[in-house]
Amino acid sequence: MNNDFLNWKGLRRTDPDRPRPLADAVLRLIWEEHRISRADIALRAGLSRSTVSEIVGEILPLGLVAEMGEGPSSGGRRPIVLEFQDDACVILGVEMGAAHVAVALTNLRGAVLAWESREHPVRSDPPGTRRVIAELCAKCLAAPAAAGRPLVGVGVAVPSPVDPSQPDRLSTIVLPAWEEKLGLESLGEQYGVPLFVDNDANLGALAEQWWGLEEDVDHLAYIKVATGIGSGHIIDGEIYRGATGVAGEIGHIAIDPQGERCICGLRGCLVTLVGAQALVARAAALVADYPDSALAGGEFTVHDIEDAALAGDPLALQVVCEAAGHLGTAIAGLMNLMNPSVVVLGGGFARLRDLILDPLRERIRNRTLVDSVAAAEIRFSELGPQSVAIGAATLVLKAALGDSSLFPLIESSAEASQ
Amino acid sequence: MNNDFLNWKGLRRTDPDRPRPLADAVLRLIWEEHRISRADIALRAGLSRSTVSEIVGEILPLGLVAEMGEGPSSGGRRPIVLEFQDDACVILGVEMGAAHVAVALTNLRGAVLAWESREHPVRSDPPGTRRVIAELCAKCLAAPAAAGRPLVGVGVAVPSPVDPSQPDRLSTIVLPAWEEKLGLESLGEQYGVPLFVDNDANLGALAEQWWGLEEDVDHLAYIKVATGIGSGHIIDGEIYRGATGVAGEIGHIAIDPQGERCICGLRGCLVTLVGAQALVARAAALVADYPDSALAGGEFTVHDIEDAALAGDPLALQVVCEAAGHLGTAIAGLMNLMNPSVVVLGGGFARLRDLILDPLRERIRNRTLVDSVAAAEIRFSELGPQSVAIGAATLVLKAALGDSSLFPLIESSAEASQ
DNA sequence: CATACTTTGATCGGTTACCGTACAAAGGGC
DNA sequence: GCCCTTTGTACGGTAACCGATCAAAGTATG
């Protein structure tokens, strides 16, 4: 509640320092529709045509929207088509993983224009990580696709909970060496753009919601199964962070009280059954029963197990299906509580796709009481390993579409208007 | 997303049919502050004094706010104190339980002015239930405290998921005899007021958030343990319903895969370990080991177990503590996923209070990985058995404070202004 | 106790951002 | 060729905010 009564039910005092309150809404509508005429804007937004004309007149010089000839007549004068210029600006999305850094340069439609990635001990080396990030960002901005295009902002995905009220503060538990400080302000200052930070799983969820689905979905869960297990949530169209920014910890949900002991001190957490180490251990334990397996006799990693499963190896399939079943139990619990309409699976484990889909679906069907919960769609990430970095860029785009003053001014906007 | 781009980040077109957009915000502020001067409103709301004066001039004749003399001077002219008239109107809150109906008549501050309750086979007898509801509502409105006070609206809590988009539709699974129709429109029409419907656990959560806590809490979970187990959630200050209105089903979360078989067809759901039947069965199974127990030799109900536990009976304590442990496991999972700042326990089981608090807290501490998750406060319902009905009334109040045109006009508003 | 300064609340003119109406341009259909 | 539509623009009107000003009624200060 606090001081937000002005926003109660969308009411808001007209902001005096920024021009025309509805301009942002119109700009966003044009973004959503890609190409739209003034008359259609008026129709869709419930504004009068005169107002829309005026607003568009103010928006055009920003260079984000251009008039692109005329559209087909529907029995009268042919409309002037306004088109959002997806490539007017670029955005940097940074992913900090546990052991790597990746940077994506995107346009205003989530398309990746440049991609840089490097292994790095992020956990233990904060200053080096900051240097690597700066370097990869510079490399991306030097790409030909970025030439002459101004930067909107930098989004950063961190492998740590992010408190909405203190975005620059990191959790001591997950990243103790960082001493609670992200320390990337200089990155934004260097380019003169704002910096946005959020949790990696949340940004994966954001990316999947914005770019991975055809339909508009307001309730989405993104589950990343790799070394660890994380999940991010979109609720009512917004990233869900919870009271202290730690929502979505699915990794330590109890699956089996008689199970293995977990690093968190308990037994039978999901990570003890589905994490990378768990899969390797399980396969090693079963290898005696499958002497013909491709994994028999030698060291192997999760990656090897996944490859073997995709090749049809019985041992790998056994391990993978068991894990999928456990994952299904956890996802069912998540669905019962959060009731998403789509669950997106990402991370290395999602490579297996059809191999794990059936055991997953069956377990979920069994464990969800209400039909409409079970009706949620289970699908795999369309963005793959880039989803988190793209999500970081999307965070910036989302902010700019909500407050168009964040968009940089574009000089050469005269040539665009035909 | 849909058509809501006008509400994107609080932007909204000025609504032409209703006067003065910010009037609602000012009215709500006065409600929040109880007593406040015009100057303080301007300060708190960031409006100019002239605007506030004008708005208050329009609000006063509604009868919801009255000038109550002057307050203390702070070095200048003494302010005129505006006071929200909590008793200007009344609200009906209806609770439909599995086997009973209860109706609360409240004022505009959640105080219960009249209370009617009756056992009734709600599940199997829709028409009879509707009659009982109408009867109890009439009884409440006939109470002296309601004399001359206009009704704002009727809120109804149903023991069934409620789809936000179709509030009048009931789930076939939970209440098959109702054939998906609530059929209470006539109740609202009879009094000429709007009808609001939501899930009972959600409304319990709403009531606890609005009236049960001293501080403002935006993330709250309400867990009701009685015959069954339900949970309702407040997220970012709003009732959380999920994509299809089924969020918060905590009862069938998996606790023990080797546990008892559940009506949902699985093993080890929370209800098989903590529900009323589960407690009775567990006590019956242990009664041989406790020949001196008050429960030995004879039939008993959950209520008896609770009473015995409160009296210090070892058998009952054993049963109750085990159940609290299981409940703690489920709550820990919920906290990891939803990250609330307060968890409120309601229902009959919450009577045990201190008896279950320790095993509950311990289990939660063990099962929550992140400190800030575990830092959530666990407390017991302050509203007790009335919480759901009060929540139903609160739903109406919340709607009216968001759209003051829902408040009825009050005739005798002249006498109030001193 | 008179004076200066504060604080509150009301009044009034000004501004902004919207609307509706009117109109010109440019099309389709009979 | 005529009439009717549709699009985009121009212009006056209006609702809802602000700032400045002022009267009323208090406190602080000499």
Short mmCIF file of N, CA, C and O (backbone and C1' of nucleotides) in Angstrom, two decimals, chain B residues 26-41 44 56 64-72 79-86 109 416 418, chain C residues 9:
data_model
loop_
_atom_site.label_atom_id
_atom_site.label_comp_id
_atom_site.label_asym_id
_atom_site.label_seq_id
_atom_site.Cartn_x
_atom_site.Cartn_y
_atom_site.Cartn_z
N VAL B 26 -8.15 10.22 -3.42
CA VAL B 26 -8.23 11.03 -2.20
C VAL B 26 -9.14 10.37 -1.17
O VAL B 26 -8.80 10.28 0.01
N LEU B 27 -10.26 9.85 -1.63
CA LEU B 27 -11.17 9.17 -0.71
C LEU B 27 -10.47 7.99 -0.05
O LEU B 27 -10.57 7.78 1.16
N ARG B 28 -9.74 7.25 -0.85
CA ARG B 28 -9.02 6.10 -0.30
C ARG B 28 -7.95 6.53 0.69
O ARG B 28 -7.75 5.89 1.72
N LEU B 29 -7.31 7.64 0.40
CA LEU B 29 -6.30 8.13 1.33
C LEU B 29 -6.92 8.50 2.67
O LEU B 29 -6.39 8.18 3.73
N ILE B 30 -8.07 9.16 2.59
CA ILE B 30 -8.75 9.52 3.84
C ILE B 30 -9.13 8.25 4.60
O ILE B 30 -8.98 8.16 5.82
N TRP B 31 -9.57 7.23 3.86
CA TRP B 31 -9.91 5.95 4.51
C TRP B 31 -8.68 5.39 5.21
O TRP B 31 -8.76 4.95 6.35
N GLU B 32 -7.57 5.42 4.52
CA GLU B 32 -6.35 4.84 5.10
C GLU B 32 -5.91 5.59 6.35
O GLU B 32 -5.44 4.97 7.31
N GLU B 33 -6.07 6.91 6.33
CA GLU B 33 -5.55 7.72 7.44
C GLU B 33 -6.57 7.93 8.55
O GLU B 33 -6.24 8.52 9.57
N HIS B 34 -7.78 7.52 8.33
CA HIS B 34 -8.87 7.74 9.29
C HIS B 34 -9.20 9.22 9.43
O HIS B 34 -10.29 9.64 9.13
N ARG B 35 -8.25 10.01 9.93
CA ARG B 35 -8.49 11.43 10.14
C ARG B 35 -7.31 12.17 9.52
O ARG B 35 -6.16 11.88 9.81
N ILE B 36 -7.60 13.16 8.71
CA ILE B 36 -6.54 13.88 8.01
C ILE B 36 -7.08 15.22 7.54
O ILE B 36 -8.28 15.35 7.26
N SER B 37 -6.21 16.21 7.49
CA SER B 37 -6.64 17.54 7.04
C SER B 37 -6.42 17.67 5.54
O SER B 37 -5.71 16.86 4.93
N ARG B 38 -7.00 18.67 4.93
CA ARG B 38 -6.82 18.90 3.51
C ARG B 38 -5.34 19.13 3.16
O ARG B 38 -4.82 18.62 2.18
N ALA B 39 -4.67 19.88 4.03
CA ALA B 39 -3.26 20.19 3.74
C ALA B 39 -2.42 18.92 3.75
O ALA B 39 -1.54 18.74 2.90
N ASP B 40 -2.73 18.02 4.69
CA ASP B 40 -1.96 16.79 4.76
C ASP B 40 -2.25 15.90 3.56
O ASP B 40 -1.38 15.18 3.08
N ILE B 41 -3.50 15.93 3.10
CA ILE B 41 -3.82 15.16 1.89
C ILE B 41 -2.96 15.64 0.73
O ILE B 41 -2.36 14.85 0.01
N ARG B 44 0.57 14.34 1.24
CA ARG B 44 0.75 12.90 1.08
C ARG B 44 0.49 12.48 -0.36
O ARG B 44 1.10 11.53 -0.85
N VAL B 56 -12.26 17.61 -2.16
CA VAL B 56 -12.94 17.36 -0.89
C VAL B 56 -14.34 17.97 -0.93
O VAL B 56 -15.30 17.37 -0.43
N LEU B 64 -19.52 10.07 3.13
CA LEU B 64 -18.53 9.10 3.59
C LEU B 64 -17.44 9.76 4.42
O LEU B 64 -16.73 9.11 5.15
N VAL B 65 -17.34 11.07 4.26
CA VAL B 65 -16.32 11.82 4.98
C VAL B 65 -17.01 13.01 5.63
O VAL B 65 -17.91 13.60 5.04
N ALA B 66 -16.62 13.33 6.84
CA ALA B 66 -17.23 14.48 7.52
C ALA B 66 -16.15 15.33 8.16
O ALA B 66 -15.08 14.84 8.51
N GLU B 67 -16.43 16.63 8.28
CA GLU B 67 -15.51 17.52 8.97
C GLU B 67 -15.79 17.42 10.46
O GLU B 67 -16.91 17.62 10.91
N MET B 68 -14.76 17.06 11.20
CA MET B 68 -14.94 16.82 12.64
C MET B 68 -14.14 17.83 13.43
O MET B 68 -13.14 17.50 14.08
N GLY B 69 -14.53 19.09 13.41
CA GLY B 69 -13.86 20.11 14.20
C GLY B 69 -12.45 20.38 13.72
O GLY B 69 -12.09 20.06 12.57
N GLU B 70 -11.65 20.95 14.58
CA GLU B 70 -10.31 21.36 14.19
C GLU B 70 -9.24 20.58 14.94
O GLU B 70 -9.45 20.15 16.07
N GLY B 71 -8.13 20.42 14.29
CA GLY B 71 -7.01 19.72 14.92
C GLY B 71 -6.04 20.71 15.53
O GLY B 71 -6.26 21.92 15.46
N PRO B 72 -4.96 20.21 16.10
CA PRO B 72 -3.97 21.09 16.76
C PRO B 72 -3.19 21.90 15.73
O PRO B 72 -2.84 21.40 14.66
N PRO B 79 -6.02 23.20 11.38
CA PRO B 79 -6.61 22.47 10.25
C PRO B 79 -8.00 21.93 10.58
O PRO B 79 -8.29 21.60 11.72
N ILE B 80 -8.84 21.85 9.55
CA ILE B 80 -10.13 21.18 9.69
C ILE B 80 -9.89 19.69 9.49
O ILE B 80 -9.35 19.28 8.47
N VAL B 81 -10.27 18.89 10.47
CA VAL B 81 -10.01 17.46 10.39
C VAL B 81 -11.13 16.75 9.63
O VAL B 81 -12.30 16.87 9.98
N LEU B 82 -10.74 16.07 8.59
CA LEU B 82 -11.70 15.25 7.84
C LEU B 82 -11.63 13.83 8.39
O LEU B 82 -10.55 13.27 8.56
N GLU B 83 -12.77 13.24 8.64
CA GLU B 83 -12.79 11.89 9.21
C GLU B 83 -13.62 10.97 8.34
O GLU B 83 -14.75 11.31 7.95
N PHE B 84 -13.05 9.83 8.04
CA PHE B 84 -13.83 8.84 7.29
C PHE B 84 -14.91 8.27 8.19
O PHE B 84 -14.65 7.89 9.32
N GLN B 85 -16.12 8.19 7.66
CA GLN B 85 -17.25 7.71 8.43
C GLN B 85 -17.40 6.20 8.27
O GLN B 85 -18.13 5.71 7.40
N ASP B 86 -16.72 5.47 9.14
CA ASP B 86 -16.70 4.02 9.01
C ASP B 86 -18.09 3.39 9.05
O ASP B 86 -18.31 2.31 8.50
N ARG B 109 -14.94 -0.61 8.08
CA ARG B 109 -13.63 -0.81 8.66
C ARG B 109 -13.46 -2.27 9.08
O ARG B 109 -12.63 -2.61 9.90
N ALA B 416 -24.24 15.48 9.63
CA ALA B 416 -22.87 15.08 9.95
C ALA B 416 -21.92 16.27 9.97
O ALA B 416 -21.05 16.37 10.82
N GLN B 418 -20.57 19.38 10.97
CA GLN B 418 -20.78 20.20 12.16
C GLN B 418 -20.89 21.67 11.83
O GLN B 418 -20.00 22.21 11.19
P DG C 9 -7.05 22.51 6.24
"O5'" DG C 9 -7.88 23.48 5.29
"C5'" DG C 9 -8.85 24.34 5.89
"C4'" DG C 9 -9.31 25.37 4.89
"C3'" DG C 9 -9.83 24.82 3.55
"O3'" DG C 9 -11.11 25.34 3.31
"C1'" DG C 9 -8.29 26.56 3.18
#
